[in-house]
PDB file of C-alpha atoms in Angstrom:
ATOM      1  CA  ASP W   1       6.324  18.045   5.120  1.00  0.00           C
ATOM      2  CA  THR W   2       5.779  14.356   5.895  1.00  0.00           C
ATOM      3  CA  GLU W   3       3.107  13.166   3.311  1.00  0.00           C
ATOM      4  CA  VAL W   4       2.346  12.217  -0.099  1.00  0.00           C
ATOM      5  CA  THR W   5      -0.039  14.192  -2.047  1.00  0.00           C
ATOM      6  CA  GLN W   6      -2.123  13.123  -5.093  1.00  0.00           C
ATOM      7  CA  THR W   7      -4.151  15.209  -7.489  1.00  0.00           C
ATOM      8  CA  PRO W   8      -6.968  15.031  -8.568  1.00  0.00           C
ATOM      9  CA  LYS W   9      -8.870  13.297  -5.773  1.00  0.00           C
ATOM     10  CA  HIS W  10     -11.468  12.156  -8.401  1.00  0.00           C
ATOM     11  CA  LEU W  11     -11.270  11.907 -12.220  1.00  0.00           C
ATOM     12  CA  VAL W  12     -14.039  10.807 -14.728  1.00  0.00           C
ATOM     13  CA  MET W  13     -12.796  10.385 -18.228  1.00  0.00           C
ATOM     14  CA  GLY W  14     -13.964   9.043 -21.409  1.00  0.00           C
ATOM     15  CA  MET W  15     -12.154   6.413 -23.481  1.00  0.00           C
ATOM     16  CA  THR W  16     -10.804   8.876 -25.931  1.00  0.00           C
ATOM     17  CA  ASN W  17      -9.552  11.394 -23.396  1.00  0.00           C
ATOM     18  CA  LYS W  18      -6.097  12.073 -22.316  1.00  0.00           C
ATOM     19  CA  LYS W  19      -5.421  13.002 -18.736  1.00  0.00           C
ATOM     20  CA  SER W  20      -2.790  12.892 -16.134  1.00  0.00           C
ATOM     21  CA  LEU W  21      -2.394  11.981 -12.311  1.00  0.00           C
ATOM     22  CA  LYS W  22       0.077  13.676 -10.252  1.00  0.00           C
ATOM     23  CA  CYS W  23       1.916  12.668  -7.217  1.00  0.00           C
ATOM     24  CA  GLU W  24       4.292  14.760  -4.958  1.00  0.00           C
ATOM     25  CA  GLN W  25       6.448  14.240  -1.925  1.00  0.00           C
ATOM     26  CA  HIS W  26       8.847  16.431  -0.182  1.00  0.00           C
ATOM     27  CA  MET W  27      10.518  13.927   2.269  1.00  0.00           C
ATOM     28  CA  GLY W  28      13.580  13.509   0.049  1.00  0.00           C
ATOM     29  CA  HIS W  29      12.510   9.848  -0.778  1.00  0.00           C
ATOM     30  CA  ARG W  30      14.345   8.447  -3.810  1.00  0.00           C
ATOM     31  CA  ALA W  31      11.901   5.717  -4.764  1.00  0.00           C
ATOM     32  CA  MET W  32       8.271   6.397  -5.902  1.00  0.00           C
ATOM     33  CA  TYR W  33       5.551   3.878  -6.846  1.00  0.00           C
ATOM     34  CA  TRP W  34       2.271   3.661  -8.762  1.00  0.00           C
ATOM     35  CA  TYR W  35      -0.325   0.962  -7.657  1.00  0.00           C
ATOM     36  CA  LYS W  36      -3.718   0.228  -9.061  1.00  0.00           C
ATOM     37  CA  GLN W  37      -6.166  -0.860  -6.533  1.00  0.00           C
ATOM     38  CA  LYS W  38      -9.605  -2.529  -7.357  1.00  0.00           C
ATOM     39  CA  ALA W  39     -12.445  -2.732  -4.860  1.00  0.00           C
ATOM     40  CA  LYS W  40     -12.031  -5.230  -2.085  1.00  0.00           C
ATOM     41  CA  LYS W  41      -8.444  -6.059  -3.367  1.00  0.00           C
ATOM     42  CA  PRO W  42      -4.863  -5.284  -2.228  1.00  0.00           C
ATOM     43  CA  PRO W  43      -2.930  -2.780  -4.271  1.00  0.00           C
ATOM     44  CA  GLU W  44      -1.319  -4.044  -7.530  1.00  0.00           C
ATOM     45  CA  LEU W  45       2.122  -2.549  -8.309  1.00  0.00           C
ATOM     46  CA  MET W  46       2.256  -0.821 -11.586  1.00  0.00           C
ATOM     47  CA  PHE W  47       5.628   1.008 -11.767  1.00  0.00           C
ATOM     48  CA  VAL W  48       8.704   1.741  -9.724  1.00  0.00           C
ATOM     49  CA  TYR W  49      11.021   4.675 -10.023  1.00  0.00           C
ATOM     50  CA  SER W  50      14.311   4.609  -8.322  1.00  0.00           C
ATOM     51  CA  TYR W  51      16.447   7.781  -8.335  1.00  0.00           C
ATOM     52  CA  GLU W  52      14.248   9.175 -11.109  1.00  0.00           C
ATOM     53  CA  LYS W  53      14.816   6.153 -13.295  1.00  0.00           C
ATOM     54  CA  LEU W  54      12.153   3.593 -14.060  1.00  0.00           C
ATOM     55  CA  SER W  55      13.251   0.440 -12.454  1.00  0.00           C
ATOM     56  CA  ILE W  56      10.119  -1.805 -12.691  1.00  0.00           C
ATOM     57  CA  ASN W  57       7.280  -1.931 -15.023  1.00  0.00           C
ATOM     58  CA  GLU W  58       4.934  -4.680 -14.117  1.00  0.00           C
ATOM     59  CA  SER W  59       3.739  -5.348 -17.775  1.00  0.00           C
ATOM     60  CA  VAL W  60       1.498  -2.477 -17.600  1.00  0.00           C
ATOM     61  CA  PRO W  61      -0.441  -1.590 -20.858  1.00  0.00           C
ATOM     62  CA  SER W  62       1.071   1.260 -22.790  1.00  0.00           C
ATOM     63  CA  ARG W  63      -2.117   3.301 -22.348  1.00  0.00           C
ATOM     64  CA  PHE W  64      -0.541   3.948 -18.980  1.00  0.00           C
ATOM     65  CA  SER W  65       2.611   6.115 -19.152  1.00  0.00           C
ATOM     66  CA  PRO W  66       4.624   6.982 -16.156  1.00  0.00           C
ATOM     67  CA  GLU W  67       6.891  10.130 -15.844  1.00  0.00           C
ATOM     68  CA  CYS W  68       9.376  11.333 -13.108  1.00  0.00           C
ATOM     69  CA  PRO W  69      10.381  14.823 -14.007  1.00  0.00           C
ATOM     70  CA  ASN W  70      12.263  15.227 -10.653  1.00  0.00           C
ATOM     71  CA  SER W  71      12.802  13.601  -7.306  1.00  0.00           C
ATOM     72  CA  SER W  72       9.620  14.968  -5.826  1.00  0.00           C
ATOM     73  CA  LEU W  73       7.214  14.552  -8.596  1.00  0.00           C
ATOM     74  CA  LEU W  74       5.700  11.434 -10.193  1.00  0.00           C
ATOM     75  CA  ASN W  75       3.096  11.688 -13.075  1.00  0.00           C
ATOM     76  CA  LEU W  76       0.796   9.014 -14.586  1.00  0.00           C
ATOM     77  CA  HIS W  77      -0.356   9.929 -18.031  1.00  0.00           C
ATOM     78  CA  LEU W  78      -3.493   8.252 -19.213  1.00  0.00           C
ATOM     79  CA  HIS W  79      -4.831   7.768 -22.747  1.00  0.00           C
ATOM     80  CA  ALA W  80      -7.359   5.530 -24.439  1.00  0.00           C
ATOM     81  CA  LEU W  81      -8.295   3.872 -21.290  1.00  0.00           C
ATOM     82  CA  GLN W  82     -10.917   1.172 -20.936  1.00  0.00           C
ATOM     83  CA  PRO W  83     -13.811   1.010 -18.356  1.00  0.00           C
ATOM     84  CA  GLU W  84     -11.950  -1.884 -16.663  1.00  0.00           C
ATOM     85  CA  ASP W  85      -9.157   0.561 -15.962  1.00  0.00           C
ATOM     86  CA  SER W  86     -11.579   2.312 -13.327  1.00  0.00           C
ATOM     87  CA  ALA W  87      -9.927   1.922 -10.028  1.00  0.00           C
ATOM     88  CA  LEU W  88      -8.119   3.663  -7.123  1.00  0.00           C
ATOM     89  CA  TYR W  89      -4.766   4.780  -8.132  1.00  0.00           C
ATOM     90  CA  LEU W  90      -2.234   5.086  -5.345  1.00  0.00           C
ATOM     91  CA  CYS W  91       1.212   6.660  -5.275  1.00  0.00           C
ATOM     92  CA  ALA W  92       3.680   5.865  -2.672  1.00  0.00           C
ATOM     93  CA  SER W  93       7.278   6.878  -1.820  1.00  0.00           C
ATOM     94  CA  SER W  94      10.066   5.374   0.274  1.00  0.00           C
ATOM     95  CA  PRO W  95      13.593   6.559   1.332  1.00  0.00           C
ATOM     96  CA  ARG W  96      15.036   3.918  -0.766  1.00  0.00           C
ATOM     97  CA  GLU W  97      13.585   0.820  -2.492  1.00  0.00           C
ATOM     98  CA  GLU W  98      14.261  -1.316   0.663  1.00  0.00           C
ATOM     99  CA  ASN W  99      12.405   0.742   3.117  1.00  0.00           C
ATOM    100  CA  GLU W 100       8.723   1.013   4.109  1.00  0.00           C
ATOM    101  CA  GLN W 101       6.436   2.902   1.652  1.00  0.00           C
ATOM    102  CA  PHE W 102       4.302   5.850   2.394  1.00  0.00           C
ATOM    103  CA  PHE W 103       1.100   6.175   0.501  1.00  0.00           C
ATOM    104  CA  GLY W 104      -0.940   9.066  -0.764  1.00  0.00           C
ATOM    105  CA  PRO W 105      -4.748   9.222  -0.468  1.00  0.00           C
ATOM    106  CA  GLY W 106      -5.249   8.074  -4.097  1.00  0.00           C
ATOM    107  CA  THR W 107      -7.062   9.297  -7.154  1.00  0.00           C
ATOM    108  CA  ARG W 108     -10.391   7.666  -7.912  1.00  0.00           C
ATOM    109  CA  LEU W 109     -10.581   7.144 -11.549  1.00  0.00           C
ATOM    110  CA  THR W 110     -13.705   6.274 -13.424  1.00  0.00           C
ATOM    111  CA  VAL W 111     -13.579   5.513 -17.288  1.00  0.00           C
ATOM    112  CA  LEU W 112     -16.950   5.905 -19.027  1.00  0.00           C
TER     113      LEU W 112
ATOM    114  CA  ALA H   1       9.891 -15.574  -3.544  1.00  0.00           C
ATOM    115  CA  GLN H   2       8.254 -13.882  -0.652  1.00  0.00           C
ATOM    116  CA  SER H   3       4.566 -14.054   0.037  1.00  0.00           C
ATOM    117  CA  VAL H   4       2.015 -13.479   2.855  1.00  0.00           C
ATOM    118  CA  THR H   5      -1.193 -15.164   3.800  1.00  0.00           C
ATOM    119  CA  GLN H   6      -3.934 -13.376   5.848  1.00  0.00           C
ATOM    120  CA  LEU H   7      -6.439 -15.795   7.427  1.00  0.00           C
ATOM    121  CA  GLY H   8      -9.870 -14.569   7.410  1.00  0.00           C
ATOM    122  CA  SER H   9     -11.215 -11.982   4.876  1.00  0.00           C
ATOM    123  CA  HIS H  10     -13.464 -10.559   7.685  1.00  0.00           C
ATOM    124  CA  VAL H  11     -13.048 -10.398  11.517  1.00  0.00           C
ATOM    125  CA  SER H  12     -15.741  -9.144  13.604  1.00  0.00           C
ATOM    126  CA  VAL H  13     -15.332  -7.990  17.182  1.00  0.00           C
ATOM    127  CA  SER H  14     -17.116  -5.919  19.942  1.00  0.00           C
ATOM    128  CA  GLU H  15     -15.907  -2.490  20.897  1.00  0.00           C
ATOM    129  CA  GLY H  16     -13.541  -3.094  23.731  1.00  0.00           C
ATOM    130  CA  ALA H  17     -12.660  -6.527  22.699  1.00  0.00           C
ATOM    131  CA  LEU H  18      -9.247  -7.923  21.829  1.00  0.00           C
ATOM    132  CA  VAL H  19      -8.376  -7.609  18.033  1.00  0.00           C
ATOM    133  CA  LEU H  20      -6.336 -10.257  16.513  1.00  0.00           C
ATOM    134  CA  LEU H  21      -5.513 -10.358  12.707  1.00  0.00           C
ATOM    135  CA  ARG H  22      -3.507 -13.112  11.369  1.00  0.00           C
ATOM    136  CA  CYS H  23      -0.667 -13.011   9.035  1.00  0.00           C
ATOM    137  CA  ASN H  24       1.744 -15.742   8.018  1.00  0.00           C
ATOM    138  CA  TYR H  25       4.712 -15.136   5.810  1.00  0.00           C
ATOM    139  CA  SER H  26       6.941 -17.103   3.337  1.00  0.00           C
ATOM    140  CA  SER H  27      10.341 -15.834   2.801  1.00  0.00           C
ATOM    141  CA  SER H  28      13.727 -17.326   1.759  1.00  0.00           C
ATOM    142  CA  VAL H  29      15.700 -14.552   3.640  1.00  0.00           C
ATOM    143  CA  PRO H  30      15.092 -12.803   6.812  1.00  0.00           C
ATOM    144  CA  PRO H  31      11.862 -10.837   6.148  1.00  0.00           C
ATOM    145  CA  TYR H  32      10.884  -7.261   6.459  1.00  0.00           C
ATOM    146  CA  LEU H  33       7.269  -7.264   7.361  1.00  0.00           C
ATOM    147  CA  PHE H  34       4.615  -4.576   7.592  1.00  0.00           C
ATOM    148  CA  TRP H  35       1.129  -3.963   8.523  1.00  0.00           C
ATOM    149  CA  TYR H  36      -0.945  -1.223   6.855  1.00  0.00           C
ATOM    150  CA  VAL H  37      -4.500   0.019   7.577  1.00  0.00           C
ATOM    151  CA  GLN H  38      -6.877   1.515   4.794  1.00  0.00           C
ATOM    152  CA  TYR H  39     -10.004   3.299   5.714  1.00  0.00           C
ATOM    153  CA  PRO H  40     -12.686   3.624   3.068  1.00  0.00           C
ATOM    154  CA  ASN H  41     -11.634   5.763  -0.057  1.00  0.00           C
ATOM    155  CA  GLN H  42      -8.195   6.489   1.352  1.00  0.00           C
ATOM    156  CA  GLY H  43      -4.672   5.567   1.002  1.00  0.00           C
ATOM    157  CA  LEU H  44      -2.865   2.935   3.032  1.00  0.00           C
ATOM    158  CA  GLN H  45      -1.225   3.997   6.475  1.00  0.00           C
ATOM    159  CA  LEU H  46       1.620   2.234   7.919  1.00  0.00           C
ATOM    160  CA  LEU H  47       0.652   0.807  11.501  1.00  0.00           C
ATOM    161  CA  LEU H  48       4.078  -0.761  12.152  1.00  0.00           C
ATOM    162  CA  LYS H  49       7.143  -2.608  10.740  1.00  0.00           C
ATOM    163  CA  TYR H  50       9.410  -5.511  11.581  1.00  0.00           C
ATOM    164  CA  THR H  51      12.996  -5.147  10.449  1.00  0.00           C
ATOM    165  CA  SER H  52      14.575  -7.674  12.691  1.00  0.00           C
ATOM    166  CA  ALA H  53      15.436  -5.339  15.572  1.00  0.00           C
ATOM    167  CA  ALA H  54      12.925  -6.568  17.912  1.00  0.00           C
ATOM    168  CA  THR H  55      10.314  -9.426  17.844  1.00  0.00           C
ATOM    169  CA  LEU H  56       7.571  -7.476  19.485  1.00  0.00           C
ATOM    170  CA  VAL H  57       6.878  -4.270  17.402  1.00  0.00           C
ATOM    171  CA  LYS H  58       4.672  -1.436  18.692  1.00  0.00           C
ATOM    172  CA  GLY H  59       2.809   0.749  16.170  1.00  0.00           C
ATOM    173  CA  ILE H  60       0.300   3.504  16.232  1.00  0.00           C
ATOM    174  CA  ASN H  61      -3.055   3.618  17.837  1.00  0.00           C
ATOM    175  CA  ASP H  62      -1.988   0.762  20.433  1.00  0.00           C
ATOM    176  CA  PHE H  63      -1.430  -1.752  17.637  1.00  0.00           C
ATOM    177  CA  GLU H  64       1.350  -4.300  18.112  1.00  0.00           C
ATOM    178  CA  ALA H  65       2.579  -7.389  16.180  1.00  0.00           C
ATOM    179  CA  GLU H  66       4.864 -10.180  17.253  1.00  0.00           C
ATOM    180  CA  PHE H  67       7.268 -11.771  14.958  1.00  0.00           C
ATOM    181  CA  LYS H  68       7.454 -15.600  15.494  1.00  0.00           C
ATOM    182  CA  LYS H  69      10.067 -17.324  13.303  1.00  0.00           C
ATOM    183  CA  SER H  70       9.051 -20.927  14.321  1.00  0.00           C
ATOM    184  CA  GLU H  71       5.470 -20.155  13.211  1.00  0.00           C
ATOM    185  CA  THR H  72       6.369 -17.961  10.259  1.00  0.00           C
ATOM    186  CA  SER H  73       3.651 -15.440  11.698  1.00  0.00           C
ATOM    187  CA  PHE H  74       3.468 -11.676  12.258  1.00  0.00           C
ATOM    188  CA  HIS H  75      -0.118 -11.409  13.775  1.00  0.00           C
ATOM    189  CA  LEU H  76      -1.485  -7.924  14.569  1.00  0.00           C
ATOM    190  CA  THR H  77      -3.175  -7.274  17.828  1.00  0.00           C
ATOM    191  CA  LYS H  78      -4.827  -4.512  19.789  1.00  0.00           C
ATOM    192  CA  PRO H  79      -5.973  -4.923  23.448  1.00  0.00           C
ATOM    193  CA  SER H  80      -9.238  -3.005  22.995  1.00  0.00           C
ATOM    194  CA  ALA H  81     -11.089  -2.291  19.813  1.00  0.00           C
ATOM    195  CA  HIS H  82     -12.648   1.154  19.072  1.00  0.00           C
ATOM    196  CA  MET H  83     -15.259   1.822  16.476  1.00  0.00           C
ATOM    197  CA  SER H  84     -12.680   3.924  14.508  1.00  0.00           C
ATOM    198  CA  ASP H  85     -10.589   0.926  13.964  1.00  0.00           C
ATOM    199  CA  ALA H  86     -13.101  -0.530  11.501  1.00  0.00           C
ATOM    200  CA  ALA H  87     -10.989  -0.639   8.275  1.00  0.00           C
ATOM    201  CA  GLU H  88      -9.207  -2.953   5.778  1.00  0.00           C
ATOM    202  CA  TYR H  89      -5.764  -4.108   7.151  1.00  0.00           C
ATOM    203  CA  PHE H  90      -3.013  -5.465   4.934  1.00  0.00           C
ATOM    204  CA  CYS H  91      -0.004  -7.441   5.947  1.00  0.00           C
ATOM    205  CA  ALA H  92       2.943  -7.050   3.516  1.00  0.00           C
ATOM    206  CA  VAL H  93       6.495  -8.521   3.157  1.00  0.00           C
ATOM    207  CA  LYS H  94       9.381  -6.861   1.288  1.00  0.00           C
ATOM    208  CA  GLY H  95      10.103  -8.562  -1.798  1.00  0.00           C
ATOM    209  CA  PHE H  96      12.697  -7.691  -4.481  1.00  0.00           C
ATOM    210  CA  GLN H  97      12.255  -3.998  -5.073  1.00  0.00           C
ATOM    211  CA  LYS H  98       8.705  -4.134  -4.207  1.00  0.00           C
ATOM    212  CA  LEU H  99       6.021  -4.821  -1.428  1.00  0.00           C
ATOM    213  CA  VAL H 100       4.076  -8.147  -1.465  1.00  0.00           C
ATOM    214  CA  PHE H 101       0.600  -7.620  -0.176  1.00  0.00           C
ATOM    215  CA  GLY H 102      -1.757 -10.110   1.448  1.00  0.00           C
ATOM    216  CA  THR H 103      -5.201 -10.257   0.464  1.00  0.00           C
ATOM    217  CA  GLY H 104      -6.479  -8.035   3.250  1.00  0.00           C
ATOM    218  CA  THR H 105      -8.765  -8.480   6.289  1.00  0.00           C
ATOM    219  CA  ARG H 106     -11.749  -6.294   6.918  1.00  0.00           C
ATOM    220  CA  LEU H 107     -12.134  -5.523  10.694  1.00  0.00           C
ATOM    221  CA  LEU H 108     -15.826  -4.975  11.627  1.00  0.00           C
ATOM    222  CA  VAL H 109     -16.497  -3.419  15.106  1.00  0.00           C
ATOM    223  CA  SER H 110     -19.816  -3.422  16.645  1.00  0.00           C
ATOM    224  CA  PRO H 111     -21.157  -1.422  19.607  1.00  0.00           C
TER     225      PRO H 111
END
């Protein structure tokens, strides 16, 4: 298995909802990442997990809560989001932090 | 700190023409450089990478890039554009624990 999968593909949520995004890889990669991408912009790094421990939080608001239950799985828990949080959320993984990253297809999030 | 600059937010070519997408980098250490492609509503796909082994790097779909230290450049080329190459292209440099992306170049291919 040589890909990163993300579910759901699309998500619409209200500002009071709680939802989660899921990312999975079975390549044995030890670093996993969450990015946010707005239209016509490059991806913006949100979080980095290395060996299942949070190593980077790019000053992301607490309404975004990452979780790495095991080396293959990465979740992003969402609560009380704002309409400006609507974006494409990308997950990526790499063998180690210094290697190239492999991206999933993304979750298109719309906050109403 | 590492950074990349992509010259030209849009590049238009005709099908069959040479593709040239420009990327200049800034790095205080020998850089690791990458080109990614993103098709509409999809994730990023790695085209190629430079990790100091060879200055001319070949990637997927006949893309290649040449690392020129004297010019601090890592331009992406393809000899003959296909309609299917129309997409957003991102140059990136390896920073401390993360990738630093350029602003992207949209490649438009006309018949």
